[in-house]
Coordinates of C-alpha atoms and ligand atoms in Angstrom, one line a residue:
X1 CA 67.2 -3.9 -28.8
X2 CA 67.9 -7.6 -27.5
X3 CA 70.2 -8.5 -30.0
X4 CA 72.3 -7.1 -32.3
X5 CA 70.1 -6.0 -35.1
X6 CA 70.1 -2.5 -36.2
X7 CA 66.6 -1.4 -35.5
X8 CA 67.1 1.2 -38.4
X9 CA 68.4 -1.1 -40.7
X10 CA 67.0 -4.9 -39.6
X11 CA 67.9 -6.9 -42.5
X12 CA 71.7 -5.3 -43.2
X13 CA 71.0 -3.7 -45.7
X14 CA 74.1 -2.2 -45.3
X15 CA 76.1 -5.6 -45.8
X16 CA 74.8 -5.5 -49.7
X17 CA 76.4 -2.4 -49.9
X18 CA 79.8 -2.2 -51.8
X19 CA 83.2 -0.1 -49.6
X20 CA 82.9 2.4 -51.6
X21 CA 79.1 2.9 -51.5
X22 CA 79.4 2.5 -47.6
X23 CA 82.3 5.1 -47.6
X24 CA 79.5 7.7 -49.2
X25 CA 76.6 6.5 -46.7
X26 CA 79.3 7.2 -43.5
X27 CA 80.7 10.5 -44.9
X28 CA 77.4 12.2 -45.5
X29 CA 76.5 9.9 -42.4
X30 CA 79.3 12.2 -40.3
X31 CA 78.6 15.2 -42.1
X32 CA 74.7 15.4 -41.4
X33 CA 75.3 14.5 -37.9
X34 CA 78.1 16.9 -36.5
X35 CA 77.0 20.3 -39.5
X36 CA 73.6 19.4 -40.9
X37 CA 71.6 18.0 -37.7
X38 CA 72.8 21.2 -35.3
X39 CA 71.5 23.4 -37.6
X40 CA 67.8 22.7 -39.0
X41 CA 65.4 23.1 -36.0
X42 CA 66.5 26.7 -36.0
X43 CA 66.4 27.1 -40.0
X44 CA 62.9 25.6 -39.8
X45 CA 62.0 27.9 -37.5
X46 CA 63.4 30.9 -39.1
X47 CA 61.9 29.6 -42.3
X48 CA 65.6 30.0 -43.7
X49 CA 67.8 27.8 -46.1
X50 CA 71.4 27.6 -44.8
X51 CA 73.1 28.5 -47.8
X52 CA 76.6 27.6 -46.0
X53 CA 75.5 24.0 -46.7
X54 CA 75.4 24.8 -50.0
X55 CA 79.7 25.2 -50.4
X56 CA 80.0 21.9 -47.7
X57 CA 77.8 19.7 -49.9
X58 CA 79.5 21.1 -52.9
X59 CA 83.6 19.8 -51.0
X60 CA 81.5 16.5 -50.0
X61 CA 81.0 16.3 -53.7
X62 CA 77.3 15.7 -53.3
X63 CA 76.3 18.0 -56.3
X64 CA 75.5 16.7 -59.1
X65 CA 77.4 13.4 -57.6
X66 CA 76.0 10.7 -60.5
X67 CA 77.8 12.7 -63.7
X68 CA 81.2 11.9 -65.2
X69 CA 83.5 14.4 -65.8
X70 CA 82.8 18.5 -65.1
X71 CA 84.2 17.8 -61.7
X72 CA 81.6 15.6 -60.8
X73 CA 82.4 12.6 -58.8
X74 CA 81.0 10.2 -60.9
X75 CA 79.5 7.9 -58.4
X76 CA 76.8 5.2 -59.2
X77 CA 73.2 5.8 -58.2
X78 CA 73.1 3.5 -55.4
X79 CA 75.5 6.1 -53.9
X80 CA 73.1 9.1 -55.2
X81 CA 70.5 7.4 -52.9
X82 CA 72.3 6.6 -49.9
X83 CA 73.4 10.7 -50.0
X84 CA 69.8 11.4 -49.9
X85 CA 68.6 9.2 -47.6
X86 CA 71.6 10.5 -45.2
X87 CA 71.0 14.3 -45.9
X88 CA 66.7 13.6 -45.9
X89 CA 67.8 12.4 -41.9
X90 CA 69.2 15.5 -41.4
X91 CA 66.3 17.5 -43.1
X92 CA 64.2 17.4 -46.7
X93 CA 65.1 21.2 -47.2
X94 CA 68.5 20.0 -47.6
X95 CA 67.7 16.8 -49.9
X96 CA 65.4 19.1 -51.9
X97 CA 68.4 21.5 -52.4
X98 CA 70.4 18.5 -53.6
X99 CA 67.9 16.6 -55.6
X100 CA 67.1 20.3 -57.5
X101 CA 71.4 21.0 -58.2
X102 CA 71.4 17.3 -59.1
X103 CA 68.3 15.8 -61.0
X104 CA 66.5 18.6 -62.1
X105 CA 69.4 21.3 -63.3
X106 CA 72.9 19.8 -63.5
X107 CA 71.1 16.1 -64.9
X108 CA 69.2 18.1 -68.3
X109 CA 72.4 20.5 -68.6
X110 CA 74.7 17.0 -69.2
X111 CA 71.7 14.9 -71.2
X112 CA 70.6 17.7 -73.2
X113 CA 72.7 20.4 -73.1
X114 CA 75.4 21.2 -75.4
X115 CA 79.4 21.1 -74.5
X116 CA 79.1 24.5 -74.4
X117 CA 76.6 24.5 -71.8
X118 CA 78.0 21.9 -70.1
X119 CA 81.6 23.3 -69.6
X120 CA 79.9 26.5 -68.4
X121 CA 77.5 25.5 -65.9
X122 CA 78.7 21.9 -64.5
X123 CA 82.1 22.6 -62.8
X124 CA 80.4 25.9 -61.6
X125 CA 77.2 24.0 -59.9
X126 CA 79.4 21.3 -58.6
X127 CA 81.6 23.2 -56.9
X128 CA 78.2 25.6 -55.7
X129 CA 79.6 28.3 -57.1
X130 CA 76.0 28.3 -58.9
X131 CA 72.9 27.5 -57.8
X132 CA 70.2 26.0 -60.3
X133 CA 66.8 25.3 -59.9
X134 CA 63.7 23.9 -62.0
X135 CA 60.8 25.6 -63.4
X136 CA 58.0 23.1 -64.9
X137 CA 55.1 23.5 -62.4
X138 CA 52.7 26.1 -63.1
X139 CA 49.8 27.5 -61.0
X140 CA 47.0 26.5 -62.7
X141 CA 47.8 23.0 -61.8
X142 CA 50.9 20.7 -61.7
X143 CA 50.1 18.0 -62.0
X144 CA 49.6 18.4 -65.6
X145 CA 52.7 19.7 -67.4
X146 CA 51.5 19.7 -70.9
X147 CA 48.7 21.9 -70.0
X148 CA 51.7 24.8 -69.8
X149 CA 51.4 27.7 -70.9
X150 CA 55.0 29.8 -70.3
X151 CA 55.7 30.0 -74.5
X152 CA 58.5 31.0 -76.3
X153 CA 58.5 32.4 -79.8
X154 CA 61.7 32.8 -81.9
X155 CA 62.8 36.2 -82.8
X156 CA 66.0 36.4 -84.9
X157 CA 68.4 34.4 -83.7
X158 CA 66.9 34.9 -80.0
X159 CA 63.8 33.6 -78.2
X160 CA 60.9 35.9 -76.0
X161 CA 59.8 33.8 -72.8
X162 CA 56.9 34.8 -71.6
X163 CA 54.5 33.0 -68.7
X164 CA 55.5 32.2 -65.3
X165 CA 56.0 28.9 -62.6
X166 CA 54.7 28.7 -59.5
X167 CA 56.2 26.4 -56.3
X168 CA 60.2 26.4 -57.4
X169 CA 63.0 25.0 -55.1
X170 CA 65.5 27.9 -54.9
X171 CA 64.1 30.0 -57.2
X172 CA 65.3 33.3 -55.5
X173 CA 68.5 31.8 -54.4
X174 CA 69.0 30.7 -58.2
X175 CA 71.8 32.2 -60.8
X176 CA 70.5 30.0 -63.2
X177 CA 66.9 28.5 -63.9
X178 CA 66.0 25.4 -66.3
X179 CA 62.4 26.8 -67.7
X180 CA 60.2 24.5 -69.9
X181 CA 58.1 26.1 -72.2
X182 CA 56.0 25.4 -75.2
X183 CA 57.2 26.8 -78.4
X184 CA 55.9 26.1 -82.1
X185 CA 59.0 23.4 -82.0
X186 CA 57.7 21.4 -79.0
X187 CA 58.6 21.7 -75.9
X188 CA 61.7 23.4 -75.1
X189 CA 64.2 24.0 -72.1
X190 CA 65.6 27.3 -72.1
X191 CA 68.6 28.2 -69.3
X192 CA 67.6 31.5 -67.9
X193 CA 70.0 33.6 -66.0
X194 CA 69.1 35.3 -63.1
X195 CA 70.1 39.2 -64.8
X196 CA 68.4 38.4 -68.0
X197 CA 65.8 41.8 -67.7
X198 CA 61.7 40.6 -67.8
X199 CA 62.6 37.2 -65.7
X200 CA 61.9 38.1 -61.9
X201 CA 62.2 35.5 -58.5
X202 CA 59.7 36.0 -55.6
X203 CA 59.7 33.7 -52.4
X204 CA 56.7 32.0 -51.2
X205 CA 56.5 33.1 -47.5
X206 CA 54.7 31.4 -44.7
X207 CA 54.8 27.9 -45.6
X208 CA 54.5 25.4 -42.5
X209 CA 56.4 22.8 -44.6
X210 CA 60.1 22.8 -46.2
X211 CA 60.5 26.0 -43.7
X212 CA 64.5 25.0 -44.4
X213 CA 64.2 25.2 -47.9
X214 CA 63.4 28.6 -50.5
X215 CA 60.6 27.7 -52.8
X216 CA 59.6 30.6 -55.0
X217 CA 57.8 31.4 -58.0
X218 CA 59.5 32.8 -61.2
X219 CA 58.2 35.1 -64.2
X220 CA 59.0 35.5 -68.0
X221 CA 58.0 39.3 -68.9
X222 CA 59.6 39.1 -72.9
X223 CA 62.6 37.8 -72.0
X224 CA 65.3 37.8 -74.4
X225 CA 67.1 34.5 -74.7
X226 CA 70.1 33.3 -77.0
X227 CA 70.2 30.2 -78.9
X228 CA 73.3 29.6 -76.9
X229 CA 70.6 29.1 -73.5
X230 CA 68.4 26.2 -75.1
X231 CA 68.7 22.9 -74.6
X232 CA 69.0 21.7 -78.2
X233 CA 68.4 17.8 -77.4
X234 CA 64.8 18.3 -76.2
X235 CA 61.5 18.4 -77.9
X236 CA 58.9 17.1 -76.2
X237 CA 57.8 16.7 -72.9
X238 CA 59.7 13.7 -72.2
X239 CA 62.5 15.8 -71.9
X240 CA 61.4 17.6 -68.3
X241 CA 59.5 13.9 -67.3
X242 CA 62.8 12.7 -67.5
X243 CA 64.8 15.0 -65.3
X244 CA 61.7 14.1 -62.7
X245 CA 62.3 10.4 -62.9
X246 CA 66.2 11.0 -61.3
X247 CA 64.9 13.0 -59.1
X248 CA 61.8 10.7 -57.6
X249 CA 64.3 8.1 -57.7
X250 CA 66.4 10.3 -55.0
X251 CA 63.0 11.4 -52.6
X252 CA 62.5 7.5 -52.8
X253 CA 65.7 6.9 -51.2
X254 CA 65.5 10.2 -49.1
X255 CA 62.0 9.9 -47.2
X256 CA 63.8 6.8 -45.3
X257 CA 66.4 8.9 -44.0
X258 CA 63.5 11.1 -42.6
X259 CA 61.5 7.9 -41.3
X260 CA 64.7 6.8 -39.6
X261 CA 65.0 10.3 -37.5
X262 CA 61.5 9.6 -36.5
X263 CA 61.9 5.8 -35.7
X264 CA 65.0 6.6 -33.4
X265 CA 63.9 9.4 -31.4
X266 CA 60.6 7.2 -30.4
X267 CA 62.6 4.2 -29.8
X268 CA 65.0 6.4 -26.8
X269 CA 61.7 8.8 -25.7
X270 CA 59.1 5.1 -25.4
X271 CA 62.1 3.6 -23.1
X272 CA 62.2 6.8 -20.7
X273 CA 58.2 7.7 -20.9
X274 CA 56.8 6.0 -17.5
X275 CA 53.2 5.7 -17.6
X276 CA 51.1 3.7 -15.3
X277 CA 54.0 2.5 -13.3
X278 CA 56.1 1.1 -16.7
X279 CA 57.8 2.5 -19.6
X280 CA 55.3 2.4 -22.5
X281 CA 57.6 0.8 -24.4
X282 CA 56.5 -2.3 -22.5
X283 CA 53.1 -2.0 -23.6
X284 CA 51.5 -4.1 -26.3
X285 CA 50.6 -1.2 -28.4
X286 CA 53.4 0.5 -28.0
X287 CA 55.5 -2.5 -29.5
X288 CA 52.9 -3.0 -32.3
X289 CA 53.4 0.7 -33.3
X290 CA 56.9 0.7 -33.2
X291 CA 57.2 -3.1 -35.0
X292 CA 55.1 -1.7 -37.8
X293 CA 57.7 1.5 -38.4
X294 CA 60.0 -0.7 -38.4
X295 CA 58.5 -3.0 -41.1
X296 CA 57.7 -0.5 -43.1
X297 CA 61.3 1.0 -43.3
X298 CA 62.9 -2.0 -43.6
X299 CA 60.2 -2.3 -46.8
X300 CA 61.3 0.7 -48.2
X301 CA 65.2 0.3 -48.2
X302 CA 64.7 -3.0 -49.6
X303 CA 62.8 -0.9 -52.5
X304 CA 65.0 1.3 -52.6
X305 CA 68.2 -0.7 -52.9
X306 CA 66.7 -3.0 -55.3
X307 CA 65.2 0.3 -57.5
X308 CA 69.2 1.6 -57.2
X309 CA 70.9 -1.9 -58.6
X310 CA 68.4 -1.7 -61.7
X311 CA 69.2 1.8 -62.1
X312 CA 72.5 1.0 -62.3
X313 CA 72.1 -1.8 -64.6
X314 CA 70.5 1.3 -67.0
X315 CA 67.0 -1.2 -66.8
X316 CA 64.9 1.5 -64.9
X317 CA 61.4 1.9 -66.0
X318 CA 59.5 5.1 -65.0
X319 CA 56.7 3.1 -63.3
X320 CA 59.1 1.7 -61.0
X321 CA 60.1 5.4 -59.6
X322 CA 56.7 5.9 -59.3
X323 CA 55.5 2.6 -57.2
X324 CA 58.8 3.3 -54.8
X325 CA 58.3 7.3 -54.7
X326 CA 54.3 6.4 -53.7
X327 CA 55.5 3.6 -51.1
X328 CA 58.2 5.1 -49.5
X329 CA 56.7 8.3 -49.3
X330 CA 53.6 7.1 -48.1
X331 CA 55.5 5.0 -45.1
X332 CA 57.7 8.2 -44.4
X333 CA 54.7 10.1 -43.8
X334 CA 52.6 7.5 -41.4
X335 CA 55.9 6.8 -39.4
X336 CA 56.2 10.6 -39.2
X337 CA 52.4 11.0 -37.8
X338 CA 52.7 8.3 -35.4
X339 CA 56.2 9.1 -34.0
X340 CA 54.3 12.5 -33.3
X341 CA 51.3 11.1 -31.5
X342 CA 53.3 8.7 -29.5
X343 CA 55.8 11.5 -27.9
X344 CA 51.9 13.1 -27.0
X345 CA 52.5 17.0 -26.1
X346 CA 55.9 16.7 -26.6
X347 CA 55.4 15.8 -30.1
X348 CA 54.3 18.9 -31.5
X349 CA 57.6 20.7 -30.0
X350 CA 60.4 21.4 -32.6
X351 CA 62.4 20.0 -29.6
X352 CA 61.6 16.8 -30.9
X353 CA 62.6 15.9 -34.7
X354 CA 59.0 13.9 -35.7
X355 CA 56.6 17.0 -36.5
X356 CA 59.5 18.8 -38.8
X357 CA 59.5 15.6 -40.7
X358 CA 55.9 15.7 -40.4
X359 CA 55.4 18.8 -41.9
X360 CA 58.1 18.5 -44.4
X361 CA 56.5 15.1 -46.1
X362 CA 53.1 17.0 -46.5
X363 CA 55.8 18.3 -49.4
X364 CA 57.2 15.3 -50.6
X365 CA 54.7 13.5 -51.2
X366 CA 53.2 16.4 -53.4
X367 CA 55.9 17.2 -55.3
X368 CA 57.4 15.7 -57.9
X369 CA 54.1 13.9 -58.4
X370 CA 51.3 13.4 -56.2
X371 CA 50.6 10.3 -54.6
X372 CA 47.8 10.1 -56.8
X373 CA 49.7 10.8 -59.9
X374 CA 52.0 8.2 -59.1
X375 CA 49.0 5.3 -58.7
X376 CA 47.8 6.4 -62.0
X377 CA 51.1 5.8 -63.7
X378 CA 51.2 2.3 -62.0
X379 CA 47.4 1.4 -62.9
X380 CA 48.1 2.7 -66.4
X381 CA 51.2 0.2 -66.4
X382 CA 48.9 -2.5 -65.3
X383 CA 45.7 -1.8 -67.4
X384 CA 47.5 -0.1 -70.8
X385 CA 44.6 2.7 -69.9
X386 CA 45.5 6.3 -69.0
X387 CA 43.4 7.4 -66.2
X388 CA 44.2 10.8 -65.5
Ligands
TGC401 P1 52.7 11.2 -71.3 O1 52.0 11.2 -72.7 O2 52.4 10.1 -70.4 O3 54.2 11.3 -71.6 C1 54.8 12.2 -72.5 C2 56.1 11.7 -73.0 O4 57.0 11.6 -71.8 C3 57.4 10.2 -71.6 N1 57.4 10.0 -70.1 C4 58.5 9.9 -69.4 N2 59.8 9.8 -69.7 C5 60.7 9.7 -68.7 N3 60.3 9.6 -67.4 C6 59.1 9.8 -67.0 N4 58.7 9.8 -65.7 C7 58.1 9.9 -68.0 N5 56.7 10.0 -68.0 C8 56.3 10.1 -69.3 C9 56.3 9.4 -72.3 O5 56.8 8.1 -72.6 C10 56.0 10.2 -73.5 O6 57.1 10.0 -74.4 P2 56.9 10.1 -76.0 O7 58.2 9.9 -76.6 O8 55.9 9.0 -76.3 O9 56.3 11.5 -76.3 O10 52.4 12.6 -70.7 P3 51.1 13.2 -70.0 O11 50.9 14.6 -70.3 O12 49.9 12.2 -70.2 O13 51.5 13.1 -68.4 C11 51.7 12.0 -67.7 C12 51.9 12.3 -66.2 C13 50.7 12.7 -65.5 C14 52.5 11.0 -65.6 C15 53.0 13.4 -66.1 O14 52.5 14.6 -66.5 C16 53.4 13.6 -64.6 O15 54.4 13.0 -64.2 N6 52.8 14.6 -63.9 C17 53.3 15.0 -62.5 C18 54.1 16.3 -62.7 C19 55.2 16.3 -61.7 O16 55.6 15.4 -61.1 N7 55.8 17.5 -61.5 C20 57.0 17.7 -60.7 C21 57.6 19.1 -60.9 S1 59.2 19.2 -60.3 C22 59.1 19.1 -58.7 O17 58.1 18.9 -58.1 C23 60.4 19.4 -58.0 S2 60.4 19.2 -56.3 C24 62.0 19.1 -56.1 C25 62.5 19.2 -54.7 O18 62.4 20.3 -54.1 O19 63.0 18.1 -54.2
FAD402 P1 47.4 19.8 -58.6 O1 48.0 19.3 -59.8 O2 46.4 20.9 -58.7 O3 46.6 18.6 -57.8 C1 45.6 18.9 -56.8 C2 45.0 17.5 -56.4 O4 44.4 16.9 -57.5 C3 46.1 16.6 -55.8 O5 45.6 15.9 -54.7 C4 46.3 15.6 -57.0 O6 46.8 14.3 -56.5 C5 44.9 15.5 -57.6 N1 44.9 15.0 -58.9 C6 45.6 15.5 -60.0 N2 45.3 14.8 -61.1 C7 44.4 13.9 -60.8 C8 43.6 13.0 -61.5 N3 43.8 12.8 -62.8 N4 42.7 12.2 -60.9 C9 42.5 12.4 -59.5 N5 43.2 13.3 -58.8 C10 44.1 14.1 -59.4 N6 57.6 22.2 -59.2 C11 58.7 22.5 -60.1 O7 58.5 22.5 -61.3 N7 59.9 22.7 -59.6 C12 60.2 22.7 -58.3 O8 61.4 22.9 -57.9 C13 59.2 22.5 -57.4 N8 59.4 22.5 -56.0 C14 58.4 22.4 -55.1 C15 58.6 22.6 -53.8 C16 57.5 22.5 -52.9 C17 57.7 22.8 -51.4 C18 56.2 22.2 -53.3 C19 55.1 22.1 -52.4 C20 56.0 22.0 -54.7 C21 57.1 22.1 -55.6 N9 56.9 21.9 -57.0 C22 57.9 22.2 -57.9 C23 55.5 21.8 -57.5 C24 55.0 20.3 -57.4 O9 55.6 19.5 -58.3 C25 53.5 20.4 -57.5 O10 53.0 21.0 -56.4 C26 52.9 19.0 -57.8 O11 53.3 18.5 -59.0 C27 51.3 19.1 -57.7 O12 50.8 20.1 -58.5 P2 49.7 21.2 -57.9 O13 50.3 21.7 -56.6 O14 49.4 22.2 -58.9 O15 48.5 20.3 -57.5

């Protein structure tokens, strides 16, 4: 660089940052660099979570990091973002693992749940002593939740679960899982444990994306569940969409972490490639390519940072998650490509971080809604006319 801006971070971002939002971004900073980084080509490889992470996130305090209380650390959601972004360099498998604990189990558990749940599960899934994970998605198609068709019927004083969830983030690796279902009450979420007989976990194998992470599908054969296991302060589908809005806040965040990996290994590998007598980073295309990652990263942290301080303000709209989920996502993934093409051969060797990310935003930007999904909730914002 020929001055002193940060190629990863050109406008400072960092300088709007508070200490003690900085103090997250350079502990999880250390922590992905010297435990996280050293560890993921070969998990990818092995198509293998490493569940040691799981007890060093849980010491960082990273699970479950924006509740109050329950041995949570209580920290805003600026700071939930920049532990995503950090991690998301390090790997999506591990942000996924995070976002799961934190958006889409431990968040419903403390908005929904009662004390009783609460004191059970949150200290426990803090401290990783339990793993959660989040079953909405079904296999005749995702993107439509209220299409489900997992039901639950009341029996006594005890509900039958029947049905079954198809693409879930530590679903085998799970003690406990947060299952939305329809019922003749509305839609309900019902805490299943992983002993409860009927309910059974099964890994997908042979993905070529999220190798580092366990995605699984789960199902409900009349399973017996107690009162005591439902969420009482959910009724309709808003419940689950709202546990999805932390967490598309967190990929938004995350994907820059991953675009950031991609950005620095070009910037080093175009200084050392000699082609034609020069370094191709002194070619005009080269530069162009590189200027344009660097534009569009810089776009998304500004997103990102602005989406963060509304957050925290509690002003959030849902449409804004989605505009920032589609834009970052969507740069993450064309920095990703390119980074690939521009290392050439090289580029499709795990030696070199760009196709891991590669392969590994094919997921992000399909789940928690599609990119598609995520224009139509903008155009419906824009036009007051659902398009889906
Ligand atoms: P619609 O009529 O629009 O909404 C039903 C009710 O929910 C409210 N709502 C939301 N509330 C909070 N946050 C959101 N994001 C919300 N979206 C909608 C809405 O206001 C309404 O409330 P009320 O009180 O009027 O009843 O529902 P719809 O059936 O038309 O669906 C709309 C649509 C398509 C946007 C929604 O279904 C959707 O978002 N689909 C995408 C599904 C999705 O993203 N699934 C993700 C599964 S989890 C996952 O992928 C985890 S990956 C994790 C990892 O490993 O990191
Ligand atoms: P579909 O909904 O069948 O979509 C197929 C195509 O149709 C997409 O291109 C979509 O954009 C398009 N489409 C949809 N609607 C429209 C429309 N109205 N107009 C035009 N085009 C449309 N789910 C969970 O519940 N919990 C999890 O933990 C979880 N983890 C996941 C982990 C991984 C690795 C993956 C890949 C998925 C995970 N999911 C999880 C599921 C994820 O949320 C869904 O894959 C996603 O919501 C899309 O659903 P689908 O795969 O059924 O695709």
């Amino acid at each position: 660089m020929s001055s002193n801006l940060d190629p990863l971070d050109l406008y400072d971002v960092r300088s709007e940052l508070s200490d003690d939002e900085v103090m997250v971004k350079e502990t999880v900073a250390r922590f992905v660099d010297d435990k996280v980084i050293p560890l993921m080509r070969e998990a990818f490889e092995k198509h293998d979570f490493p569940r040691e992470l799981i007890q060093e996130t849980a010491a960082l305090g990273l699970l479950g990091s924006s509740i109050d209380g329950y041995d949570c650390a209580g920290l805003n959601s600026v700071s939930y973002g920049l532990i995503c972004q950090e991690l998301e360099r390090g790997d999506s498998g591990l942000r996924s693992f995070v976002s799961v604990q934190s958006s889409l189990v431990m968040y419903p558990i403390h908005a929904y749940g009662s004390e009783e749940q609460k004191q059970r599960w949150l200290p426990a899934m803090a401290r990783g002593e339990a793993v959660g994970c989040f079953g909405l998605t079904e296999a005749h198609g995702g993107s439509d939740p209220g299409s489900m068709k997992t039901h639950a019927k009341r029996d006594g004083d005890d509900w039958i679960l029947n049905g079954s969830k198809m693409w879930i983030t530590n679903a085998t690796i799970a003690d406990a899982a947060v299952v939305w279902a329809t019922t003749d009450e509305g839609v309900k979420g019902f805490i299943v444990e992983k002993d409860m007989p009927g309910f059974e976990a099964q890994e997908i194998e042979n993905k070529f994306s999220l190798r580092a992470s366990v995605t699984g599908a789960l199902f409900f054969d009349n399973v017996r569940i107690p009162e005591a296991n439902v969420l009482p302060g959910v009724s309709t589908l808003r419940g689950p969409l709202s546990c999805l809005t932390q967490a598309r806040y967190g990929i938004s965040w995350g994907v820059i972490g991953a675009a950031q990996a991609c950005l620095d290994e070009v910037l080093k590998y175009t200084q050392d490639r000699v082609l034609f007598g020069r370094p191709i980073a002194n070619t005009q295309s080269i530069q162009i390519r590189l200027a344009e990652m660097c534009r569009q990263i810089t776009t998304a942290q500004l997103l990102a940072l602005r989406l963060g301080r509304i957050k925290d303000k509690g002003e959030l709209s849902p449409t804004q998650v989605s505009l920032a989920k589609w834009n970052n996502c969507r740069a993450a993934m064309d920095i990703a490509r390119d980074a690939r093409d521009i290392l050439g051969g090289a580029g499709i060797s795990a030696e070199y971080v760009p196709i891991r990310h590669m392969l590994n935003l094919e997921s992000v930007i399909t789940y928690e809604g599609t990119e598609t999904v995520h224009q139509l909730i903008v155009g419906k914002e824009l036009t007051g006319v659902s398009a889906f």
